Amino acid sequence: MNTFVNGINNDPAMPNSEIAKQTVTPNEAHQNFANTLKTAIENVNNAQAESDKKTEALAKGQIDDLHDVMITAQKASVTLETSVEVQRQVIDAYNKIMRMQI
């Protein structure tokens, strides 16, 4: 219980935290966002590639575990759907910002 409380007290989002006091330049923020986005897209691509690989192996008779193939395909599908929904949300947020009057 004490560890949990200490974990909360060390939350980086809290204003007294050492991490919250650090400043990030716009260029660093841009690079961090770009790297995060690139990693997320690579993860979606890897999930799709793994699903395709297992589906092809099942069709060729190289593996017999249909459940594993279906689970992998479903994970890839959910990952892709999530990324598409995030894209929609980002575009909606951008459009709302662009419509704001100054």
mmCIF file of C-alpha atoms in Angstrom:
data_model
loop_
_atom_site.group_PDB
_atom_site.id
_atom_site.type_symbol
_atom_site.label_atom_id
_atom_site.label_comp_id
_atom_site.label_asym_id
_atom_site.label_seq_id
_atom_site.Cartn_x
_atom_site.Cartn_y
_atom_site.Cartn_z
ATOM 1 C CA MET A 1 0.000 0.000 0.000
ATOM 2 C CA ASN A 2 2.823 2.384 0.839
ATOM 3 C CA THR A 3 4.464 1.705 -2.531
ATOM 4 C CA PHE A 4 1.248 2.686 -4.281
ATOM 5 C CA VAL A 5 1.055 5.966 -2.376
ATOM 6 C CA ASN A 6 4.707 6.715 -3.132
ATOM 7 C CA GLY A 7 4.033 5.965 -6.790
ATOM 8 C CA ILE A 8 1.263 8.539 -6.792
ATOM 9 C CA ASN A 9 3.462 11.105 -5.061
ATOM 10 C CA ASN A 10 6.119 10.643 -7.751
ATOM 11 C CA ASP A 11 3.659 11.220 -10.578
ATOM 12 C CA PRO A 12 5.394 13.176 -13.383
ATOM 13 C CA ALA A 13 2.211 15.132 -14.066
ATOM 14 C CA MET A 14 2.330 16.777 -10.650
ATOM 15 C CA PRO A 15 3.660 20.351 -10.706
ATOM 16 C CA ASN A 16 6.297 19.729 -8.015
ATOM 17 C CA SER A 17 7.793 16.862 -9.966
ATOM 18 C CA GLU A 18 11.298 17.252 -11.380
ATOM 19 C CA ILE A 19 10.111 16.083 -14.802
ATOM 20 C CA ALA A 20 7.383 18.721 -14.932
ATOM 21 C CA LYS A 21 9.996 21.443 -14.369
ATOM 22 C CA GLN A 22 11.934 20.505 -17.497
ATOM 23 C CA THR A 23 11.221 22.518 -20.618
ATOM 24 C CA VAL A 24 10.985 21.084 -24.094
ATOM 25 C CA THR A 25 11.768 23.137 -27.162
ATOM 26 C CA PRO A 26 9.292 23.104 -30.055
ATOM 27 C CA ASN A 27 11.816 21.212 -32.181
ATOM 28 C CA GLU A 28 12.233 18.527 -29.504
ATOM 29 C CA ALA A 29 8.468 18.252 -29.118
ATOM 30 C CA HIS A 30 8.139 17.877 -32.884
ATOM 31 C CA GLN A 31 10.795 15.150 -32.944
ATOM 32 C CA ASN A 32 9.231 13.323 -29.988
ATOM 33 C CA PHE A 33 5.809 13.394 -31.620
ATOM 34 C CA ALA A 34 7.226 12.276 -34.964
ATOM 35 C CA ASN A 35 9.093 9.388 -33.338
ATOM 36 C CA THR A 36 6.021 8.316 -31.379
ATOM 37 C CA LEU A 37 3.867 8.439 -34.494
ATOM 38 C CA LYS A 38 6.445 6.522 -36.522
ATOM 39 C CA THR A 39 6.675 3.819 -33.849
ATOM 40 C CA ALA A 40 2.894 3.494 -33.702
ATOM 41 C CA ILE A 41 2.636 3.136 -37.482
ATOM 42 C CA GLU A 42 5.429 0.554 -37.483
ATOM 43 C CA ASN A 43 3.589 -1.417 -34.795
ATOM 44 C CA VAL A 44 0.407 -1.446 -36.894
ATOM 45 C CA ASN A 45 2.399 -2.538 -39.932
ATOM 46 C CA ASN A 46 4.162 -5.293 -37.973
ATOM 47 C CA ALA A 47 0.838 -6.603 -36.642
ATOM 48 C CA GLN A 48 -0.587 -6.705 -40.172
ATOM 49 C CA ALA A 49 2.540 -8.418 -41.535
ATOM 50 C CA GLU A 50 2.481 -11.037 -38.772
ATOM 51 C CA SER A 51 -1.190 -11.714 -39.454
ATOM 52 C CA ASP A 52 -0.535 -12.098 -43.182
ATOM 53 C CA LYS A 53 2.417 -14.402 -42.516
ATOM 54 C CA LYS A 54 0.420 -16.695 -40.220
ATOM 55 C CA THR A 55 -2.578 -16.730 -42.568
ATOM 56 C CA GLU A 56 -0.352 -17.702 -45.480
ATOM 57 C CA ALA A 57 1.348 -20.407 -43.409
ATOM 58 C CA LEU A 58 -2.072 -21.801 -42.434
ATOM 59 C CA ALA A 59 -3.180 -21.846 -46.071
ATOM 60 C CA LYS A 60 0.003 -23.720 -47.036
ATOM 61 C CA GLY A 61 -0.516 -26.234 -44.242
ATOM 62 C CA GLN A 62 2.663 -25.246 -42.420
ATOM 63 C CA ILE A 63 0.814 -24.561 -39.156
ATOM 64 C CA ASP A 64 -2.320 -26.182 -37.760
ATOM 65 C CA ASP A 65 -3.278 -23.786 -34.979
ATOM 66 C CA LEU A 66 -6.306 -21.978 -36.389
ATOM 67 C CA HIS A 67 -6.965 -20.262 -33.066
ATOM 68 C CA ASP A 68 -3.554 -18.596 -33.058
ATOM 69 C CA VAL A 69 -4.050 -17.404 -36.634
ATOM 70 C CA MET A 70 -7.489 -15.996 -35.823
ATOM 71 C CA ILE A 71 -6.245 -14.266 -32.660
ATOM 72 C CA THR A 72 -3.348 -12.711 -34.570
ATOM 73 C CA ALA A 73 -5.688 -11.550 -37.329
ATOM 74 C CA GLN A 74 -8.097 -10.057 -34.802
ATOM 75 C CA LYS A 75 -5.274 -8.234 -32.997
ATOM 76 C CA ALA A 76 -4.119 -6.778 -36.312
ATOM 77 C CA SER A 77 -7.669 -5.728 -37.124
ATOM 78 C CA VAL A 78 -8.203 -4.038 -33.762
ATOM 79 C CA THR A 79 -4.831 -2.297 -34.043
ATOM 80 C CA LEU A 80 -5.705 -0.948 -37.482
ATOM 81 C CA GLU A 81 -9.188 0.165 -36.398
ATOM 82 C CA THR A 82 -7.701 1.942 -33.390
ATOM 83 C CA SER A 83 -5.146 3.771 -35.506
ATOM 84 C CA VAL A 84 -7.839 4.857 -37.970
ATOM 85 C CA GLU A 85 -9.992 6.167 -35.111
ATOM 86 C CA VAL A 86 -7.033 8.059 -33.635
ATOM 87 C CA GLN A 87 -6.407 9.569 -37.067
ATOM 88 C CA ARG A 88 -10.035 10.707 -37.260
ATOM 89 C CA GLN A 89 -9.839 12.253 -33.802
ATOM 90 C CA VAL A 90 -6.632 14.119 -34.659
ATOM 91 C CA ILE A 91 -8.143 15.457 -37.875
ATOM 92 C CA ASP A 92 -11.299 16.539 -36.028
ATOM 93 C CA ALA A 93 -9.208 18.313 -33.389
ATOM 94 C CA TYR A 94 -7.154 20.035 -36.086
ATOM 95 C CA ASN A 95 -10.304 21.187 -37.879
ATOM 96 C CA LYS A 96 -11.745 22.554 -34.632
ATOM 97 C CA ILE A 97 -8.553 24.483 -33.964
ATOM 98 C CA MET A 98 -8.557 25.898 -37.492
ATOM 99 C CA ARG A 99 -12.169 27.082 -37.065
ATOM 100 C CA MET A 100 -11.377 28.957 -33.863
ATOM 101 C CA GLN A 101 -11.578 32.695 -34.139
ATOM 102 C CA ILE A 102 -8.726 34.756 -32.819
#
